mmCIF file of C-alpha atoms in Angstrom:
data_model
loop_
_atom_site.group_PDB
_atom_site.id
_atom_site.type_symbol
_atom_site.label_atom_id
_atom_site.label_comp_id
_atom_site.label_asym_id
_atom_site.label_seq_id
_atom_site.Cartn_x
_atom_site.Cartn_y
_atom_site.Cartn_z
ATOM 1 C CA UNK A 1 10.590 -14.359 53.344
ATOM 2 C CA UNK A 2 12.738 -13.651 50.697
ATOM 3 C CA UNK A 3 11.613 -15.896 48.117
ATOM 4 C CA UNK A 4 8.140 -15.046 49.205
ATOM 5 C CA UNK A 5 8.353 -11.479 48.489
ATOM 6 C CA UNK A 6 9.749 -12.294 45.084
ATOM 7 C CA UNK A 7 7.369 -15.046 44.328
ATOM 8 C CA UNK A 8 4.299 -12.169 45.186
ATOM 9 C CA UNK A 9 6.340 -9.798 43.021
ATOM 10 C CA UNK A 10 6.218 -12.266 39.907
ATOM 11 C CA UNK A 11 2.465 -13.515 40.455
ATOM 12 C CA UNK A 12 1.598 -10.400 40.916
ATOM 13 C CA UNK A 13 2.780 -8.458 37.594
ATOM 14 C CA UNK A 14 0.606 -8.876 34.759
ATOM 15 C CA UNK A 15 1.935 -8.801 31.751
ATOM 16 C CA UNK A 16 3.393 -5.556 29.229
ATOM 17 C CA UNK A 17 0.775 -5.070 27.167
ATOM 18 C CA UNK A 18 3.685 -3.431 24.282
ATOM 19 C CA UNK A 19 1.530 -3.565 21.024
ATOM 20 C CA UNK A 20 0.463 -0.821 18.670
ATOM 21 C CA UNK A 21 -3.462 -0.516 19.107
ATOM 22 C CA UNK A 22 -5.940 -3.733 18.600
ATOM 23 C CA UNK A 23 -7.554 -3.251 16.060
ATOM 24 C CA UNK A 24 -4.790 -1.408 13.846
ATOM 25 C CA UNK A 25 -3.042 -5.320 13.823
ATOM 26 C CA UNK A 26 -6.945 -6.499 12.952
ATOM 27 C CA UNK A 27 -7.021 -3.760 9.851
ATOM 28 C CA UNK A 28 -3.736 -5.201 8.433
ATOM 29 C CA UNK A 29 -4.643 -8.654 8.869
ATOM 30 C CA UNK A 30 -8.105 -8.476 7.447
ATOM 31 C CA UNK A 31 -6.865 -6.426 4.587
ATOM 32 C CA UNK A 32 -4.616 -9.021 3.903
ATOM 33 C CA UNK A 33 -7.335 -11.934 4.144
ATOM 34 C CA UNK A 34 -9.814 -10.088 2.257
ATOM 35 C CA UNK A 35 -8.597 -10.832 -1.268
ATOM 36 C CA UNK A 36 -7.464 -14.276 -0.521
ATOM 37 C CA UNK A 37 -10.352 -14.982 1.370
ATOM 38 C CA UNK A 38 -12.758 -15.462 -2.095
ATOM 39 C CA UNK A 39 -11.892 -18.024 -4.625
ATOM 40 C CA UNK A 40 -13.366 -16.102 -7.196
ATOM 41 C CA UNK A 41 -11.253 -13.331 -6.760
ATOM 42 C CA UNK A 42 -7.949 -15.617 -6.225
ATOM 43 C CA UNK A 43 -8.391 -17.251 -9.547
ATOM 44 C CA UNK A 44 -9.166 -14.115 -11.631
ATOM 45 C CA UNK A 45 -6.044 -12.444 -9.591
ATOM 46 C CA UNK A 46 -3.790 -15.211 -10.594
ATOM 47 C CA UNK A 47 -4.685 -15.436 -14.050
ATOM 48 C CA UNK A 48 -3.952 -11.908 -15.068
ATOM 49 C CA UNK A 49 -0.820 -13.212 -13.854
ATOM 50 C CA UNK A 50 -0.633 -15.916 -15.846
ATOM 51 C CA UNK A 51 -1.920 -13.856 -19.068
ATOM 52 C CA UNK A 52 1.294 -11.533 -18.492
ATOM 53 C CA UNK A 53 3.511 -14.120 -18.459
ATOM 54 C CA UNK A 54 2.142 -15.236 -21.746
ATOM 55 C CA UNK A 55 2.168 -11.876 -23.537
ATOM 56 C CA UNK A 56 5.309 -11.124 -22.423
ATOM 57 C CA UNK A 57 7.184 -7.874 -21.875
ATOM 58 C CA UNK A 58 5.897 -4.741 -21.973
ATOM 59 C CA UNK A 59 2.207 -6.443 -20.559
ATOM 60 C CA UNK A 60 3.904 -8.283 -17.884
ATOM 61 C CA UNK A 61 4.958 -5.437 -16.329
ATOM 62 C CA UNK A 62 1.970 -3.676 -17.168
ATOM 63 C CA UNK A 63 -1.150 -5.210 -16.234
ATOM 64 C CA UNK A 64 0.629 -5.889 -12.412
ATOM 65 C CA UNK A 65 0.850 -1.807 -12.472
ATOM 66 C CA UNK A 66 -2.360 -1.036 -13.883
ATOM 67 C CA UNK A 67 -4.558 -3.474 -11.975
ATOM 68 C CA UNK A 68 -4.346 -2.206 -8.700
ATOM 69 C CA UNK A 69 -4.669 1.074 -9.766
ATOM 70 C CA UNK A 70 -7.628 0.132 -11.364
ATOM 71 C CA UNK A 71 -9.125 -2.230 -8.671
ATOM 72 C CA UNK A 72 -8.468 0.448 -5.987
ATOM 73 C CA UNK A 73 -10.978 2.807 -8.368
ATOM 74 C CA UNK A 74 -13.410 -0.107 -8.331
ATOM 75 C CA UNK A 75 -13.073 -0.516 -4.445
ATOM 76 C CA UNK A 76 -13.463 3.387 -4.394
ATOM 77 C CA UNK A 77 -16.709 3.692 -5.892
ATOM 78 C CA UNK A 78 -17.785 0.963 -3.956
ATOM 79 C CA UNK A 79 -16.687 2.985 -0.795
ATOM 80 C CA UNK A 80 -18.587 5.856 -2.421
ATOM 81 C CA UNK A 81 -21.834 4.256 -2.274
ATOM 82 C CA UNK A 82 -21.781 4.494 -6.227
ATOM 83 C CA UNK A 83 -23.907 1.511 -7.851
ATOM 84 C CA UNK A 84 -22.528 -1.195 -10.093
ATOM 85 C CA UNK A 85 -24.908 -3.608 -11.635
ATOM 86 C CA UNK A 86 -24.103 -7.616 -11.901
ATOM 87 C CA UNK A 87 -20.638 -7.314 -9.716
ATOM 88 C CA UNK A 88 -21.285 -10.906 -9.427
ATOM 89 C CA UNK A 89 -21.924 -11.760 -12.895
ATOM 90 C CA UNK A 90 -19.113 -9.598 -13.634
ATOM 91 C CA UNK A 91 -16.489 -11.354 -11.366
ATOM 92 C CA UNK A 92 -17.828 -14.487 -12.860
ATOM 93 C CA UNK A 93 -17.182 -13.351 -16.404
ATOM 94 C CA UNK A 94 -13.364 -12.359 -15.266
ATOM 95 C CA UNK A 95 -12.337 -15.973 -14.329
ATOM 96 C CA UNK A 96 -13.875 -17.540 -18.017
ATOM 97 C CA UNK A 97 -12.773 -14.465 -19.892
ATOM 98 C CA UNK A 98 -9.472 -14.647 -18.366
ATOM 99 C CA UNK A 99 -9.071 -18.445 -18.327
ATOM 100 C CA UNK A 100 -10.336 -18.288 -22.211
ATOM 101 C CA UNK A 101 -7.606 -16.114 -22.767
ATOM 102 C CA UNK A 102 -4.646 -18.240 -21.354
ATOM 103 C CA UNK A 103 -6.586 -21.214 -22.605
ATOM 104 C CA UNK A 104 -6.320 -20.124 -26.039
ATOM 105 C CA UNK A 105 -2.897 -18.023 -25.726
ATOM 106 C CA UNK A 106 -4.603 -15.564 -27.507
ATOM 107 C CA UNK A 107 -1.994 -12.038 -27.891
ATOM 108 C CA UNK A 108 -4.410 -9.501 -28.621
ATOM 109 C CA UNK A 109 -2.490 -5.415 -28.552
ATOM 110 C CA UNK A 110 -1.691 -4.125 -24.890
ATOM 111 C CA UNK A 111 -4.671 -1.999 -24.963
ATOM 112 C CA UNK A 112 -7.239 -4.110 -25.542
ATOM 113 C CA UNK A 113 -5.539 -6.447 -22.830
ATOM 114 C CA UNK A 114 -5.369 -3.827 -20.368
ATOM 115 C CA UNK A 115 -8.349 -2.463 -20.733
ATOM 116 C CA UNK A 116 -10.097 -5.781 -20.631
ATOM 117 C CA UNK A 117 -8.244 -6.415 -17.060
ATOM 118 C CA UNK A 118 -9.121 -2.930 -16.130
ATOM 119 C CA UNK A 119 -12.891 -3.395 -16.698
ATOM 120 C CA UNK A 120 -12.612 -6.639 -14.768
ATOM 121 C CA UNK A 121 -10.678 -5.004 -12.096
ATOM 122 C CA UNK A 122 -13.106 -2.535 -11.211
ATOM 123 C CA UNK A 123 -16.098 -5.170 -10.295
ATOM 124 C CA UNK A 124 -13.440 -6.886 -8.198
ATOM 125 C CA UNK A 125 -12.548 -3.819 -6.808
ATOM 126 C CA UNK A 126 -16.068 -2.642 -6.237
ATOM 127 C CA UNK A 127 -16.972 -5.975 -4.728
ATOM 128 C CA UNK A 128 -14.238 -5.352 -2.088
ATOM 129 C CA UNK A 129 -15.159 -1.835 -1.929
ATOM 130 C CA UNK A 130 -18.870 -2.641 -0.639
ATOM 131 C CA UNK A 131 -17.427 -5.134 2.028
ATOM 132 C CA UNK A 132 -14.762 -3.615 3.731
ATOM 133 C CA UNK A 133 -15.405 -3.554 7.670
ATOM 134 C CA UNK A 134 -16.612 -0.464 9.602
ATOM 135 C CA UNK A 135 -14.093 -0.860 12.297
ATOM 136 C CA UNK A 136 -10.922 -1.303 10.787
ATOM 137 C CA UNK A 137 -7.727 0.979 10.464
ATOM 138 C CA UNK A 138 -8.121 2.335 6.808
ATOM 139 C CA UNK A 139 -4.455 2.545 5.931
ATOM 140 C CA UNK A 140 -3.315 -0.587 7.397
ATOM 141 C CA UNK A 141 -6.096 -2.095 5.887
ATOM 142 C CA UNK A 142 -5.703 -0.472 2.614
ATOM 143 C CA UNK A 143 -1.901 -1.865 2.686
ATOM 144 C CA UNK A 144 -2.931 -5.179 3.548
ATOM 145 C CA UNK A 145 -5.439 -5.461 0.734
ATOM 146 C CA UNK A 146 -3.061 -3.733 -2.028
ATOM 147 C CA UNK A 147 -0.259 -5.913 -0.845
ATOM 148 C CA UNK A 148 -2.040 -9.365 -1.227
ATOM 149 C CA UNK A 149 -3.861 -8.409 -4.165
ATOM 150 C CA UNK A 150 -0.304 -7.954 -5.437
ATOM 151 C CA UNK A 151 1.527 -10.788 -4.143
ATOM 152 C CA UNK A 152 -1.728 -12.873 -6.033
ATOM 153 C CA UNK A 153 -0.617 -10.897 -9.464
ATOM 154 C CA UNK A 154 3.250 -11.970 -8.516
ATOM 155 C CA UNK A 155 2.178 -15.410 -8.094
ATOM 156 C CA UNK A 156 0.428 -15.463 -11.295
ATOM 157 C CA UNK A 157 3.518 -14.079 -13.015
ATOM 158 C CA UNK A 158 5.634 -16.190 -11.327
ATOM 159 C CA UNK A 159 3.915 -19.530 -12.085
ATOM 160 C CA UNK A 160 3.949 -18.346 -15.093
ATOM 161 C CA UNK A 161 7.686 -18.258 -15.716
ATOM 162 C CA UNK A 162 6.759 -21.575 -17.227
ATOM 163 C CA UNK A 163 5.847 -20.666 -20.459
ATOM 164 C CA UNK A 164 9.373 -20.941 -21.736
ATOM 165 C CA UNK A 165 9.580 -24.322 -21.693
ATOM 166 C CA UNK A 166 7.279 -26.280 -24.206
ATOM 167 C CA UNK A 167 5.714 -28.571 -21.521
ATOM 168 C CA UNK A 168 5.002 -25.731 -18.992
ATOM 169 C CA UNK A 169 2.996 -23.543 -22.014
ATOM 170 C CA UNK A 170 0.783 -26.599 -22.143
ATOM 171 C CA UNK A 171 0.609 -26.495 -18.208
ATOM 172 C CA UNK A 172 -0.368 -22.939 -18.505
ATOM 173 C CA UNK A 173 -2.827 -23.664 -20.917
ATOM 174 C CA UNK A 174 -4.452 -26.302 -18.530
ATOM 175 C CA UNK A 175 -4.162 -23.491 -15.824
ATOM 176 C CA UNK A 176 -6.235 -21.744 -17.654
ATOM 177 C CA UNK A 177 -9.382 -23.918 -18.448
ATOM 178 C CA UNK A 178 -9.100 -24.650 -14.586
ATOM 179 C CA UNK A 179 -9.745 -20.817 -13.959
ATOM 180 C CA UNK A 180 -12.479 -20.498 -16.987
ATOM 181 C CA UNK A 181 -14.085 -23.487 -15.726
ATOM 182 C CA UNK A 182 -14.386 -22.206 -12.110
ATOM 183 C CA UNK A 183 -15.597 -19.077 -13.580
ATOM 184 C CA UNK A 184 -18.300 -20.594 -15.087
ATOM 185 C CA UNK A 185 -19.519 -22.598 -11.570
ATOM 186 C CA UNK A 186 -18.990 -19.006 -10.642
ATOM 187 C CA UNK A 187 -21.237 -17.767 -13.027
ATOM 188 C CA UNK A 188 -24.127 -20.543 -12.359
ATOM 189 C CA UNK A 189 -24.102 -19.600 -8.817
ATOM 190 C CA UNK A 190 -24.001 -16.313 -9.101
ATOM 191 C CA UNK A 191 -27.448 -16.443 -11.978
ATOM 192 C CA UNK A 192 -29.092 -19.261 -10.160
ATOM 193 C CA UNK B 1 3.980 -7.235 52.972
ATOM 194 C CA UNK B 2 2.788 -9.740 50.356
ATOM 195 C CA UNK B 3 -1.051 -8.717 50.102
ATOM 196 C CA UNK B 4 0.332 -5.262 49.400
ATOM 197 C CA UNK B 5 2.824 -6.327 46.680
ATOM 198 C CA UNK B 6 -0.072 -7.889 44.836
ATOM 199 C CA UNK B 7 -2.659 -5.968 45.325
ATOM 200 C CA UNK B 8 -0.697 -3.218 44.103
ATOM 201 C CA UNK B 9 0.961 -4.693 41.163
ATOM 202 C CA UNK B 10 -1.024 -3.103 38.414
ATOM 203 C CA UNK B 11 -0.345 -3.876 34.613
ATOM 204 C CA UNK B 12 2.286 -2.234 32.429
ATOM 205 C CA UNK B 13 1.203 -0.216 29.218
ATOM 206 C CA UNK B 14 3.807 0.574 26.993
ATOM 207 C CA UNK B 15 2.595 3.465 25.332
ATOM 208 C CA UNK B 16 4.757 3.030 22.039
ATOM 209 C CA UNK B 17 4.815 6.947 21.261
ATOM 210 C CA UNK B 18 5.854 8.076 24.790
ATOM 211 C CA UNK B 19 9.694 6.441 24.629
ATOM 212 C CA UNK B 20 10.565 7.901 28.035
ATOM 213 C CA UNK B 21 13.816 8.843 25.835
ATOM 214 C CA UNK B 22 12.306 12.487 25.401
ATOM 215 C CA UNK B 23 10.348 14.300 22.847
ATOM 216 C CA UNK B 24 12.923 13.860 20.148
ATOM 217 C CA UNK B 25 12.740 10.325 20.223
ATOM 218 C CA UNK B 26 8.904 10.672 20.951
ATOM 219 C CA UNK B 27 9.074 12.515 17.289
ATOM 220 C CA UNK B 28 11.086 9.342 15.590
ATOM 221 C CA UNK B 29 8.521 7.011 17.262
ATOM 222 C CA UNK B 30 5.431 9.444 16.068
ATOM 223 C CA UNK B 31 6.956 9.403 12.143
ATOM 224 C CA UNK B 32 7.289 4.894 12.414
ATOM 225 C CA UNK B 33 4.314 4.362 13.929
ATOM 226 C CA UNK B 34 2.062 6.467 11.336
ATOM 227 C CA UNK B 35 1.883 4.365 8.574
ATOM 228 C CA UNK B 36 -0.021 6.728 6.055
ATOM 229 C CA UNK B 37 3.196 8.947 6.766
ATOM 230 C CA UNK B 38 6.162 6.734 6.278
ATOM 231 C CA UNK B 39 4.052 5.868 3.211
ATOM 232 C CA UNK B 40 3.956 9.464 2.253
ATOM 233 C CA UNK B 41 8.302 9.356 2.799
ATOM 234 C CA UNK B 42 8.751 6.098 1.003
ATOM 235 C CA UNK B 43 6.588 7.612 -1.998
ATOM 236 C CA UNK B 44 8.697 10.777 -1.892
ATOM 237 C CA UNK B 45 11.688 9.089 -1.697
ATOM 238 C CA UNK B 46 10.987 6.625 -4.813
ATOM 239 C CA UNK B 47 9.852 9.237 -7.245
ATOM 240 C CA UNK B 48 13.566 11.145 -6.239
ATOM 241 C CA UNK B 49 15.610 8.095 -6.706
ATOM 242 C CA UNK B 50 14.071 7.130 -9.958
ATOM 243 C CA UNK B 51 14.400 11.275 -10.862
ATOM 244 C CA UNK B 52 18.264 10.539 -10.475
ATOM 245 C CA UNK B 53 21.034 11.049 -7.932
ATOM 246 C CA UNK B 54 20.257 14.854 -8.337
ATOM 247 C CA UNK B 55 16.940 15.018 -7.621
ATOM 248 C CA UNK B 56 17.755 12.228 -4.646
ATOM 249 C CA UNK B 57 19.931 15.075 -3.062
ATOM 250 C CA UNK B 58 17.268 17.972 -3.450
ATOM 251 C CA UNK B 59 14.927 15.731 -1.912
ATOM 252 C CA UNK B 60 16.851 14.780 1.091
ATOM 253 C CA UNK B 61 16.940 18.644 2.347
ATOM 254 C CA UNK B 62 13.913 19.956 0.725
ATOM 255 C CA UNK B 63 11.571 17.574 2.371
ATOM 256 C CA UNK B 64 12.361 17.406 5.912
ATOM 257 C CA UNK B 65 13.104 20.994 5.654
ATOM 258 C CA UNK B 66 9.453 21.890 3.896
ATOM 259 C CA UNK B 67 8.246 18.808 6.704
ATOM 260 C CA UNK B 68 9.491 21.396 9.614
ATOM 261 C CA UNK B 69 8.142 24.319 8.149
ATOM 262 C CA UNK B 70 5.090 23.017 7.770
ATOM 263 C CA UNK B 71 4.727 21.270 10.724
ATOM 264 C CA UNK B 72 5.557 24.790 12.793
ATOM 265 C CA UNK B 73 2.716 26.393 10.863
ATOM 266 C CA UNK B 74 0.826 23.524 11.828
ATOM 267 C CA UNK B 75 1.167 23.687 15.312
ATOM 268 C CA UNK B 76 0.081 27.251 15.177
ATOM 269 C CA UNK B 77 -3.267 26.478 14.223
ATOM 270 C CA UNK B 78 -2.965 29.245 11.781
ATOM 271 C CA UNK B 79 -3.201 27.398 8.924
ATOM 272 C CA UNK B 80 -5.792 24.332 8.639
ATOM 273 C CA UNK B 81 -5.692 21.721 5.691
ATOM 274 C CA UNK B 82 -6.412 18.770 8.020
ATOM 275 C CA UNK B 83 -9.571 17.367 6.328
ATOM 276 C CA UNK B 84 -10.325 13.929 5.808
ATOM 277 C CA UNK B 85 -9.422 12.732 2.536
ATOM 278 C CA UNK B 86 -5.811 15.232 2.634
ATOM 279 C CA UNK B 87 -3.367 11.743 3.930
ATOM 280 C CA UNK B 88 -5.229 9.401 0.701
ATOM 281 C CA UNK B 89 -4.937 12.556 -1.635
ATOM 282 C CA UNK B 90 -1.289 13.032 -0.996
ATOM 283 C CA UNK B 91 -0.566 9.272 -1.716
ATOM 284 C CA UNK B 92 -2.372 9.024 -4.667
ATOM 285 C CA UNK B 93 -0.871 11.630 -6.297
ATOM 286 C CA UNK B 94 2.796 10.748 -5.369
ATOM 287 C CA UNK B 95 2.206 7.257 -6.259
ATOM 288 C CA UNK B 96 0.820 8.141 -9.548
ATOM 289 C CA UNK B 97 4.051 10.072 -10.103
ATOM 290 C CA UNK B 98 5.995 7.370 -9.504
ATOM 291 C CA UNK B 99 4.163 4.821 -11.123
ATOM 292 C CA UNK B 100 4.325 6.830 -14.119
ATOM 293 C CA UNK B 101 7.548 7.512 -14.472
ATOM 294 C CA UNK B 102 7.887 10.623 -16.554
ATOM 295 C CA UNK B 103 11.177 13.150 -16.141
ATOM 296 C CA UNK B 104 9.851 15.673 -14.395
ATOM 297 C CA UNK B 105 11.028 19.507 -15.478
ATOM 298 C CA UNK B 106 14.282 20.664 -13.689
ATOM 299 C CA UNK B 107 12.221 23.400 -12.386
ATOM 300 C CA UNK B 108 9.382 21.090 -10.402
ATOM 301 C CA UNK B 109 12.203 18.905 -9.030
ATOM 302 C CA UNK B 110 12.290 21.072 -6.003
ATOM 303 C CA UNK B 111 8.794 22.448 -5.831
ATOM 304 C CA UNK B 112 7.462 18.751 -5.202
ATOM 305 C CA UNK B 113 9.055 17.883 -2.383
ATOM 306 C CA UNK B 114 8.678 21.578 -1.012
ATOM 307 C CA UNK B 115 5.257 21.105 -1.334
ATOM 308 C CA UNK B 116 4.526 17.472 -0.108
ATOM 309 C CA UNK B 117 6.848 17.878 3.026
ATOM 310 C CA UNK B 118 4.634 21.373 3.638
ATOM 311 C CA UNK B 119 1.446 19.917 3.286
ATOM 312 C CA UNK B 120 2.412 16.588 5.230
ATOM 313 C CA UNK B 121 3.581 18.657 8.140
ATOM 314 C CA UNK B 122 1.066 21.012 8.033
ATOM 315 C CA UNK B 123 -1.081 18.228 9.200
ATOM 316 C CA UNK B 124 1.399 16.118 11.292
ATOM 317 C CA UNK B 125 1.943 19.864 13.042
ATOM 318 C CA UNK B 126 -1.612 19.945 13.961
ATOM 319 C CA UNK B 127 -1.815 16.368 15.427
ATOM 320 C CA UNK B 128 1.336 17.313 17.314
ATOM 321 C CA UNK B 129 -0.529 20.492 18.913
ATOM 322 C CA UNK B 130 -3.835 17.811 19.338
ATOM 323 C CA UNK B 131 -1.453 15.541 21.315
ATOM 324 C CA UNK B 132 2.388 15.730 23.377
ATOM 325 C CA UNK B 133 4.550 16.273 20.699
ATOM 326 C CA UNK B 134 6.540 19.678 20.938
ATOM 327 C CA UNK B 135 9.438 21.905 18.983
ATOM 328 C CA UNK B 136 11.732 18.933 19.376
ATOM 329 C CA UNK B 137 9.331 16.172 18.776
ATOM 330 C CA UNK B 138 8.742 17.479 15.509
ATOM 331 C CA UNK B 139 12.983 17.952 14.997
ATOM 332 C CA UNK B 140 12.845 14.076 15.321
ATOM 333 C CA UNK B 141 10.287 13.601 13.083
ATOM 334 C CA UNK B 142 12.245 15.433 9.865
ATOM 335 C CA UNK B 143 15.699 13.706 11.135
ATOM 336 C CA UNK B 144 13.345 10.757 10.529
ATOM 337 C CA UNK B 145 12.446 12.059 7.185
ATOM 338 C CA UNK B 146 16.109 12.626 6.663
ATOM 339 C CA UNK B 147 17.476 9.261 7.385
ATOM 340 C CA UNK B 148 14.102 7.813 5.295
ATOM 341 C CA UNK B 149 14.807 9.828 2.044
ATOM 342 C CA UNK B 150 18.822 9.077 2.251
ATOM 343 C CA UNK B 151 18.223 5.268 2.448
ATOM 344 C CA UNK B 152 15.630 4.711 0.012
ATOM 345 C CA UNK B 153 16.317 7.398 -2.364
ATOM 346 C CA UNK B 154 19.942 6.233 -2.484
ATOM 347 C CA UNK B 155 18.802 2.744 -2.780
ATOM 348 C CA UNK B 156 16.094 3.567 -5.732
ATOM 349 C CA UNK B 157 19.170 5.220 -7.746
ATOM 350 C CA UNK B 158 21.068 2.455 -7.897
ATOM 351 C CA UNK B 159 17.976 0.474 -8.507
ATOM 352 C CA UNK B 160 16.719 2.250 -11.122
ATOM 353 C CA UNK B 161 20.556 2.224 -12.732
ATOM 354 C CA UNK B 162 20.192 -1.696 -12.910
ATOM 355 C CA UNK B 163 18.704 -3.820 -15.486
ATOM 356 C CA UNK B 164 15.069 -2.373 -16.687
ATOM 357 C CA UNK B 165 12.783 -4.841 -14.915
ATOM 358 C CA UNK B 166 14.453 -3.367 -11.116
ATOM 359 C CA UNK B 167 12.950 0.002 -12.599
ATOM 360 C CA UNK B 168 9.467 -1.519 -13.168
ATOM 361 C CA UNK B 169 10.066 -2.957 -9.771
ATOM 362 C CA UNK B 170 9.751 0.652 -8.120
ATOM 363 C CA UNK B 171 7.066 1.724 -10.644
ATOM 364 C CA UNK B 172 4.665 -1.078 -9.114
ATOM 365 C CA UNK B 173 5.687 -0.012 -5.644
ATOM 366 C CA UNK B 174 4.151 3.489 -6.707
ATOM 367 C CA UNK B 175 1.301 2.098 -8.531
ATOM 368 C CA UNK B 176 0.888 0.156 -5.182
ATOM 369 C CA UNK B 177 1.377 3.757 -2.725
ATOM 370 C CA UNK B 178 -1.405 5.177 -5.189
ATOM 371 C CA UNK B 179 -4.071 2.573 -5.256
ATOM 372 C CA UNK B 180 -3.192 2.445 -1.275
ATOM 373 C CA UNK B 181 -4.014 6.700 -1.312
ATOM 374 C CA UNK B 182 -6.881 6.265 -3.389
ATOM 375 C CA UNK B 183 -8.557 3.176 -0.914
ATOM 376 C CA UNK B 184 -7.783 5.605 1.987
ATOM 377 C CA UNK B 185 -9.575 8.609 0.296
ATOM 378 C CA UNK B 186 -12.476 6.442 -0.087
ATOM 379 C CA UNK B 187 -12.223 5.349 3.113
ATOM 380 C CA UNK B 188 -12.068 8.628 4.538
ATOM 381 C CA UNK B 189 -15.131 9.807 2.403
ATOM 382 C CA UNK B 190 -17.725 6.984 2.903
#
């Protein structure tokens, strides 16, 4: 009877249901996916990595402080309703302008660096902006989204870390025709 | 016996906020569990670390101090700054502090986190009036503030003391807390 009683006791008990709220987890993990989730956006995210590493210090630092900043405005206005013509076109542009720009290890000043990024940034931004979900958690999506778009940069920068050696400039130099020519099949997709 | 045991075995929630310790610990559990908040600390707590070991020690009373205060007024009703952009606002403009990285005056050191803590508890006092929380909930939600600011304040001065890429380091964390507040404000407006 014994056993019985405990065996009812067991079968009986559903399970603790101990997490936070549903679709809080869902908010972080889509805001997460989101940025990874496009290739588009993946390759332009790692090359401004990349480009850091190239131009070296202050822009290394800078760009990875800047962007999100920037993006987040981007992603605002998209938020806001507020129009932004060719996003597409524009993301499209990012990956061949940025490839170019590893490509051809070109070290133009920090401003004209940054503000090329940040003009990029804001149709990536935007683009996210105009697809977040309805039903999410906004901060925990918000987190998720800064923090991979982030970790993207830091694997840019970190890759990289190859430049000092004379074989690994050349890699990043490959790296970035890889990213200009995806931008362009970008580009054709995005016109056609 | 047995067809009673399971037909009365009904499945355990776990309400994460209600411990079951008390209110105080109800408070703690309140502060961890709001994200935007513990954002709001860690933001707080970044800018006073990289301000110096000074401003790291105004910080750590005047916050959780200004937290309670506001967070009385809040539960007054008195007072109402609860709209929906307020959380993103706050972030973005501590995160832009700290991802800019300027000394602040000697005289702002303590009217920042005076301010912040007031405004943050303003509103944390009225969702503690909309829901359980009570005099001693909100007591363990600045002891949480407390403990917050030592540890990461303390940890961002000798941080920012370190070679000059660790400083960057926290500067991207703010950048990070900013575009995070300015999403969220966004969000909030749409």
């Amino acid at each position: 009877m014994g056993s019985l009683l405990f065996l009812a006791v067991i079968v009986g008990t559903l399970p603790a249901q101990a997490h936070v709220e549903g679709d809080m987890a869902g908010g972080l993990t889509a805001g997460l996916w989101h940025p990874i989730s496009g290739l588009d956006h993946v390759l332009a995210m790692v090359a401004v990595g990349l480009w850091g590493a190239q131009l070296g210090k202050p822009a290394v630092w800078t760009l990875p402080v800047a962007f999100p900043l920037v993006m987040a405005f981007g992603a605002f206005m998209g938020l806001m309703g507020i129009g932004l013509p060719g996003v597409e076109i524009g993301i499209a542009v990012s990956g061949i302008a940025l490839g170019a720009m590893v490509l051809a290890e070109a070290k133009p000043p920090l401003w004209f660096a940054a503000a090329l990024v940040g003009l990029f940034a804001i149709f990536h931004g935007h683009a996210h902006g105009t697809e977040l979900p309805e039903d999410a958690s906004g901060v925990l999506y918000s987190i998720g989204f800064v923090t991979a778009t982030g970790c993207l940069h830091g694997c840019g920068i970190a890759i990289g870390l190859v430049h000092r050696w004379p074989v690994g400039r050349i890699v990043l130099r490959a790296a970035g025709a890889v990213v200009a020519t995806g931008g362009c099949l970008f580009l054709w997709r995005a016109v056609a | 016996m047995t067809t009673v045991l399971i037909g009365g075995c009904a499945s355990t929630q776990a309400h994460l906020v209600n411990t079951g310790l008390g209110p105080f610990y109800d408070g703690v559990l309140h502060l961890v569990l709001s994200p935007d908040e513990m954002l709001g600390v860690a933001g707080m707590a970044l800018l006073a670390g990289l301000g110096g070991a000074q401003f790291g020690r105004i910080a750590l009373f005047t916050l959780p101090l200004a937290w309670l205060a506001g967070s009385m007024l809040g539960m007054t009703g008195r007072i109402n700054l609860v709209f929906p952009a307020a959380t993103g606002l706050a972030l973005l403009i501590i995160g832009m502090l700290v991802a800019w990285d300027r000394a602040l005056p000697p005289s702002m050191k303590p009217v920042i986190p005076a301010v912040f803590g007031l405004f943050m508890g303003l509103m944390n006092g009225a969702a503690a009036t909309a829901g359980s929380l009570r005099m001693s909930g909100l007591i363990g939600v600045a002891a949480t503030v407390f403990v917050l600011v030592a540890l990461l304040a303390a940890f961002t001065v000798w941080l920012a003391g370190r070679p000059p890429w660790t400083r960057i380091v926290v500067r991207v964390a703010g950048s990070w807390i900013a575009a995070i507040g300015l999403l969220l404000t966004g969000w909030a407006l749409r």
